[in-house]
Amino acid sequence: MKKLLTLLFFAFCLLSFGQKQTLFLDVNYDAALTQSKKENKPLVLMFYAKWCSHCNKMKSEVFVEPDVISFFSSNYICVAIDAESSIGGSLKNKFQNKFLVKSYPTFAFLDSNENLLMCMAGEFKKEVFIQEGQKALLPDNQFNVLKDRFNADNSNSENCLRYIISYRKAGFDATEITQKYLKTKQESELFTELNWKILANGINNLSAKEVPFISSKREEFAKIVGISRVEKKLIYMVSDNLKPLLEIGDTIQYNKKRPVAASLQIRKVDSLLFHYDLTIDEFSSNWKNYKKNSETLTTKFAWNDSNTLVSICNNYLTHIDDKKSLDLAINWAKQALSLGESLDKYILIANLYAKEKDFVNAIFYINNAKSTAANFGWKTDEIDKLLAEFKKH
């Protein structure tokens, strides 16, 4: 009885403190590869980042599930790799011609000769994760099989789509694959559900010649899949191509690709371009162009967007001096205030008035700021300093 009680106590402790992760541990890759060859099991590499919430959730909730542990430990050698470590960087470089790690977590399924079987990225529930692991074991789903089938017959639609999806999951642009397929078809053959899927999945480079074709034939494709799907594809492509260029400040490539986006004539795209243009102008300190873009399009694309209005007005406060422009900024800031009262907006309007030397209005709005702060019980020391400064004039 005493022994039974002891066992029950330890079982209770395990349940109380949770199961310990036993899958996807950080182990030596070369040792794992040797084990893969020895046991004739494929590898699954999980590229993760320590800060990635999706990675951590899978570690704490999915990799501790008995079904997941049973399936993957029986069929694979599982390796976790800190993608931002020196070892992770070396492995990403080693495999960059086979797959790319663009987001976390990325799972790469490899055979014991390091051939890619399948790749996928994202957070998965246990059922889906097991299903994907099962798929990777079947030759019919494996990367090189799909590649060989497509290369044997570029005109086969089903094989083309499956290869495109596999290729994209590996992190690559499938434009060239899609173009090989399209060369085997007449234009009149393209307006089918399957061919739309091939174009939608395979053409993702805004510079591809197929983009103007999709745009010019949106009515024909809309009859097959609906206008919203066609426009959603074009909008996604603009975002996917241009947003990364903003993040690195690549004005040259941005300006090369932007005209294609502008030619699509979709309001959502035009709105994106407005925001992107302001971002690129701000990055390059091109305040002349920033002023031109904002004065032309702010009312059209940001009138009900308080955060954007405030951001633009703050840039005017810091970088733009002429009264006509400052008057516009004051109107935008007042519109932002009408969308939601805040202390910062009152101070912003006061400072804009002060910049154009209208201290009567500056004092009026700084007093509003002081009243707002007092109502919330906040300190007003900095506001009092501004008020004193304004009263000097």
XYZ file of C-alpha atoms in Angstrom:
393
model
C 0.000 0.000 0.000
C 2.816 2.361 0.908
C 4.503 1.677 -2.441
C 1.218 2.343 -4.285
C 0.742 5.639 -2.462
C 4.285 6.665 -3.413
C 3.627 5.919 -7.083
C 0.370 7.855 -6.954
C 2.203 10.799 -5.386
C 4.774 10.897 -8.182
C 1.990 10.618 -10.783
C 0.235 13.556 -9.138
C 3.446 15.590 -9.248
C 3.872 14.894 -12.947
C 0.332 16.019 -13.640
C 0.770 19.080 -11.461
C 4.002 20.291 -12.967
C 3.277 19.238 -16.545
C 5.056 16.865 -18.857
C 8.604 17.530 -19.884
C 9.326 18.103 -23.560
C 11.146 15.147 -25.084
C 10.811 15.969 -28.784
C 12.819 18.545 -30.748
C 15.611 19.009 -28.271
C 18.765 20.945 -29.151
C 21.164 18.173 -30.072
C 24.259 18.022 -32.267
C 23.160 17.959 -35.907
C 25.987 15.716 -37.141
C 25.238 13.195 -34.398
C 21.553 13.276 -35.345
C 22.431 12.707 -39.013
C 24.591 9.710 -38.056
C 21.680 8.338 -36.012
C 19.369 8.920 -38.987
C 21.595 6.805 -41.221
C 22.033 4.122 -38.576
C 18.308 3.771 -37.821
C 17.192 4.468 -41.392
C 14.878 7.232 -40.207
C 14.401 10.635 -41.814
C 15.150 13.839 -39.927
C 12.867 16.689 -38.927
C 14.685 19.945 -38.241
C 12.789 22.581 -36.301
C 14.311 26.032 -36.793
C 13.101 28.219 -33.943
C 13.824 31.533 -32.235
C 13.835 31.908 -28.455
C 11.489 34.905 -28.643
C 8.996 33.179 -30.978
C 5.671 32.648 -29.184
C 4.540 30.084 -31.793
C 7.702 28.039 -31.244
C 7.349 28.161 -27.480
C 3.675 27.222 -27.628
C 4.434 24.151 -29.728
C 7.206 23.157 -27.332
C 4.992 23.482 -24.271
C 1.678 22.215 -25.685
C 2.275 20.000 -28.746
C 5.620 18.268 -28.268
C 4.537 16.936 -24.861
C 1.432 15.186 -26.246
C 1.775 11.363 -26.061
C 0.404 10.868 -29.609
C 2.912 13.343 -31.031
C 5.795 11.883 -29.057
C 4.869 8.349 -30.119
C 4.526 9.117 -33.825
C 7.570 11.338 -34.293
C 9.946 9.348 -32.080
C 8.959 6.167 -33.964
C 9.342 7.629 -37.443
C 11.843 10.491 -37.268
C 14.993 11.812 -35.689
C 13.857 15.185 -34.345
C 16.261 18.087 -33.934
C 15.599 21.600 -32.627
C 17.883 24.335 -33.962
C 18.151 27.855 -32.592
C 18.030 29.660 -35.943
C 19.635 32.804 -34.497
C 22.646 31.004 -33.027
C 25.943 30.538 -34.886
C 25.122 26.856 -35.412
C 21.664 27.749 -36.705
C 23.160 30.298 -39.084
C 25.612 27.722 -40.430
C 22.855 25.173 -41.020
C 20.632 27.749 -42.739
C 23.530 28.557 -45.071
C 24.207 24.875 -45.658
C 20.643 24.201 -46.766
C 19.870 27.499 -48.515
C 19.671 25.796 -51.929
C 17.209 23.216 -50.590
C 14.989 25.358 -48.366
C 14.906 28.802 -46.784
C 14.045 29.682 -43.198
C 11.893 32.795 -43.499
C 9.707 32.484 -40.412
C 9.536 30.555 -37.175
C 9.061 27.769 -36.560
C 10.172 26.203 -39.850
C 10.131 22.408 -40.087
C 12.362 20.745 -42.696
C 11.896 17.019 -43.317
C 15.070 15.418 -44.726
C 16.030 11.868 -45.607
C 19.246 10.389 -44.235
C 21.107 11.723 -47.315
C 19.881 15.250 -46.531
C 17.486 15.396 -49.475
C 14.452 17.561 -48.772
C 11.239 15.586 -48.366
C 8.957 18.412 -47.303
C 9.063 21.804 -45.649
C 6.458 23.783 -43.728
C 6.333 26.771 -41.429
C 4.031 27.953 -38.673
C 2.306 26.795 -35.517
C 0.333 23.547 -35.783
C -2.170 21.742 -33.584
C -1.189 18.177 -32.684
C -3.573 16.493 -35.159
C -2.380 18.562 -38.106
C 1.258 18.187 -37.062
C 0.940 14.401 -37.064
C -0.902 14.466 -40.397
C 1.881 16.517 -41.983
C 4.460 14.114 -40.583
C 2.558 11.217 -42.128
C 2.400 12.966 -45.500
C 6.169 13.533 -45.539
C 6.738 9.775 -45.259
C 4.834 9.062 -48.478
C 6.916 9.293 -51.682
C 3.899 10.725 -53.522
C 4.206 13.917 -51.412
C 7.977 14.290 -51.364
C 9.757 17.230 -52.943
C 11.989 15.450 -55.484
C 9.153 13.181 -56.639
C 6.942 16.204 -57.278
C 9.813 17.948 -59.044
C 10.542 14.955 -61.309
C 6.875 14.526 -62.210
C 6.568 18.154 -63.236
C 9.787 18.118 -65.239
C 8.631 14.981 -67.057
C 5.527 16.834 -68.282
C 5.368 20.604 -67.834
C 1.796 20.684 -69.161
C 0.201 18.582 -66.396
C -1.867 20.984 -64.286
C -2.207 18.819 -61.177
C 1.501 18.025 -61.027
C 2.378 21.668 -61.627
C 0.197 22.909 -58.770
C 1.508 20.307 -56.313
C 5.128 21.139 -57.196
C 4.474 24.884 -56.911
C 2.979 24.475 -53.437
C 5.876 22.284 -52.293
C 8.413 24.699 -53.776
C 6.825 27.688 -52.058
C 6.682 25.866 -48.724
C 10.435 25.454 -49.098
C 10.629 29.254 -49.176
C 11.280 29.825 -52.886
C 9.639 31.905 -55.617
C 7.789 29.583 -58.011
C 7.499 32.082 -60.878
C 9.823 30.187 -63.230
C 8.006 26.901 -62.636
C 4.693 28.591 -63.381
C 6.059 30.198 -66.541
C 7.252 26.812 -67.835
C 3.734 25.500 -67.391
C 2.097 28.558 -68.980
C 4.192 28.119 -72.126
C 2.320 24.858 -72.745
C -1.100 26.543 -72.672
C -3.121 28.821 -74.903
C -4.547 31.942 -73.253
C -8.084 30.651 -73.712
C -7.226 27.559 -71.643
C -6.224 29.542 -68.566
C -9.663 30.579 -67.330
C -10.344 27.586 -65.082
C -10.361 27.114 -61.311
C -7.226 24.949 -61.434
C -5.288 27.370 -63.604
C -6.282 30.247 -61.348
C -4.817 28.286 -58.421
C -1.594 27.807 -60.387
C -1.345 31.521 -61.141
C -2.361 32.555 -57.630
C 0.176 30.246 -55.978
C 2.909 30.437 -58.586
C 3.119 34.117 -59.528
C 4.299 36.128 -56.548
C 6.955 38.388 -58.050
C 5.453 41.798 -58.819
C 7.936 42.156 -61.693
C 6.680 39.019 -63.454
C 5.085 39.625 -66.841
C 2.049 37.631 -65.729
C 1.011 40.302 -63.204
C -0.261 42.787 -65.844
C -1.964 39.833 -67.549
C -3.822 38.861 -64.361
C -4.792 42.482 -63.815
C -6.017 43.009 -67.386
C -7.996 39.754 -67.314
C -9.464 40.175 -63.829
C -13.021 40.158 -65.191
C -12.441 36.836 -66.951
C -10.901 35.292 -63.829
C -13.648 36.847 -61.693
C -16.223 34.799 -63.605
C -14.407 31.688 -62.405
C -13.361 32.547 -58.839
C -15.038 35.869 -58.004
C -13.605 39.391 -58.117
C -12.689 39.418 -54.422
C -10.283 36.487 -54.837
C -8.647 38.109 -57.857
C -8.187 41.465 -56.142
C -7.107 39.818 -52.880
C -4.345 38.041 -54.800
C -3.122 41.296 -56.370
C -3.258 43.159 -53.046
C -1.321 40.397 -51.283
C 1.329 40.449 -53.994
C 1.838 44.202 -53.603
C 2.203 43.868 -49.842
C 4.445 40.793 -50.068
C 6.801 42.472 -52.550
C 6.955 46.044 -51.281
C 6.682 45.797 -47.494
C 10.019 43.960 -47.058
C 11.717 46.694 -49.104
C 10.416 49.307 -46.653
C 11.851 47.374 -43.727
C 15.363 47.584 -45.187
C 14.922 50.993 -46.802
C 15.617 49.741 -50.332
C 14.365 52.774 -52.255
C 15.851 51.584 -55.576
C 13.940 48.291 -55.715
C 10.847 49.925 -54.235
C 10.758 52.541 -56.993
C 11.300 49.827 -59.616
C 8.355 47.744 -58.465
C 6.005 50.518 -57.408
C 4.741 51.450 -60.925
C 3.376 47.923 -61.427
C 1.436 48.197 -58.173
C 0.109 51.642 -59.117
C -1.081 50.348 -62.504
C -3.431 47.823 -60.842
C -5.949 50.587 -60.029
C -7.336 48.966 -56.884
C -8.262 51.334 -54.040
C -6.762 49.070 -51.375
C -3.474 48.982 -53.331
C -3.526 52.774 -53.722
C -4.027 53.094 -49.967
C -1.094 50.771 -49.302
C 1.088 52.775 -51.692
C 0.162 56.004 -49.893
C 1.362 54.576 -46.576
C 4.399 52.907 -48.152
C 5.414 56.099 -49.980
C 5.321 58.084 -46.742
C 7.420 55.418 -45.024
C 10.061 55.362 -47.761
C 10.170 59.187 -47.894
C 10.586 59.328 -44.131
C 13.354 56.709 -44.248
C 15.243 58.665 -46.914
C 14.435 62.063 -45.332
C 12.868 63.156 -48.616
C 10.598 65.709 -46.962
C 9.784 67.458 -50.207
C 8.268 64.267 -51.581
C 6.737 63.419 -48.193
C 4.965 66.782 -48.224
C 3.741 66.271 -51.791
C 2.344 62.800 -51.075
C 0.724 63.701 -47.777
C -0.868 66.940 -48.952
C -2.344 65.205 -51.989
C -3.665 62.006 -50.424
C -4.021 62.269 -46.629
C -7.693 63.222 -46.754
C -8.418 60.376 -49.163
C -6.543 57.576 -47.422
C -6.024 58.591 -43.779
C -8.958 60.802 -42.814
C -10.400 58.219 -40.424
C -7.060 56.810 -39.291
C -6.058 58.656 -36.139
C -2.632 57.019 -35.771
C -1.586 57.863 -39.327
C -2.831 61.447 -39.011
C -0.847 61.942 -35.803
C 2.277 60.396 -37.339
C 2.080 62.714 -40.372
C 1.471 65.768 -38.183
C 4.460 64.959 -35.999
C 6.662 64.823 -39.094
C 5.297 68.188 -40.218
C 6.032 69.585 -36.759
C 9.651 68.413 -36.972
C 10.540 68.802 -40.636
C 8.187 71.168 -42.519
C 8.051 74.929 -41.989
C 5.753 76.773 -44.431
C 2.476 78.105 -43.025
C 0.227 76.593 -45.696
C 1.505 73.105 -44.889
C 1.299 73.700 -41.143
C -2.317 74.827 -41.536
C -3.069 71.511 -43.239
C -1.312 69.632 -40.452
C -3.400 71.479 -37.844
C -6.595 70.460 -39.637
C -5.410 66.827 -39.766
C -4.505 66.919 -36.080
C -7.931 68.346 -35.214
C -9.520 65.531 -37.232
C -7.454 63.024 -35.248
C -8.684 64.701 -32.058
C -12.295 64.353 -33.234
C -11.703 60.610 -33.682
C -10.623 60.289 -30.061
C -9.560 62.810 -27.428
C -6.065 62.462 -25.981
C -3.486 64.540 -24.165
C -0.868 64.021 -26.868
C -3.179 65.339 -29.583
C -3.873 68.550 -27.677
C -0.131 69.072 -27.199
C 0.528 68.300 -30.879
C -2.002 70.904 -32.055
C -0.606 73.465 -29.598
C 2.941 72.898 -30.875
C 1.833 73.158 -34.512
C 0.184 76.512 -33.774
C 3.291 77.630 -31.913
C 5.483 76.665 -34.869
C 3.539 79.038 -37.113
C 3.649 81.615 -34.292
C -0.072 81.605 -33.556
C 0.361 81.678 -29.783
C -3.250 82.546 -29.010
C -4.411 79.196 -30.356
C -1.309 77.475 -28.994
C -2.234 78.641 -25.466
C -5.853 77.595 -25.965
C -4.900 74.017 -26.885
C -2.160 73.684 -24.271
C -4.710 74.722 -21.655
C -6.977 71.964 -22.938
C -4.060 69.596 -22.551
C -3.554 70.760 -18.971
C -7.237 70.258 -18.151
C -7.166 66.763 -19.630
C -4.076 65.839 -17.622
C -5.585 67.254 -14.424
C -8.812 65.275 -14.947
C -6.773 62.076 -14.986
C -4.604 63.130 -12.058
C -1.457 63.280 -14.175
C 1.471 65.604 -13.546
C 1.429 68.797 -15.619
C 5.041 69.975 -15.159
C 5.999 69.661 -18.839
C 2.722 71.190 -19.975
C 3.269 74.122 -17.601
C 6.691 74.700 -19.152
C 5.159 74.841 -22.629
C 2.417 77.163 -21.413
C 4.975 79.526 -19.876
C 7.011 79.462 -23.086
C 3.953 80.271 -25.216
C 2.970 83.184 -22.912
C 6.303 84.874 -23.516
C 5.231 85.731 -27.068
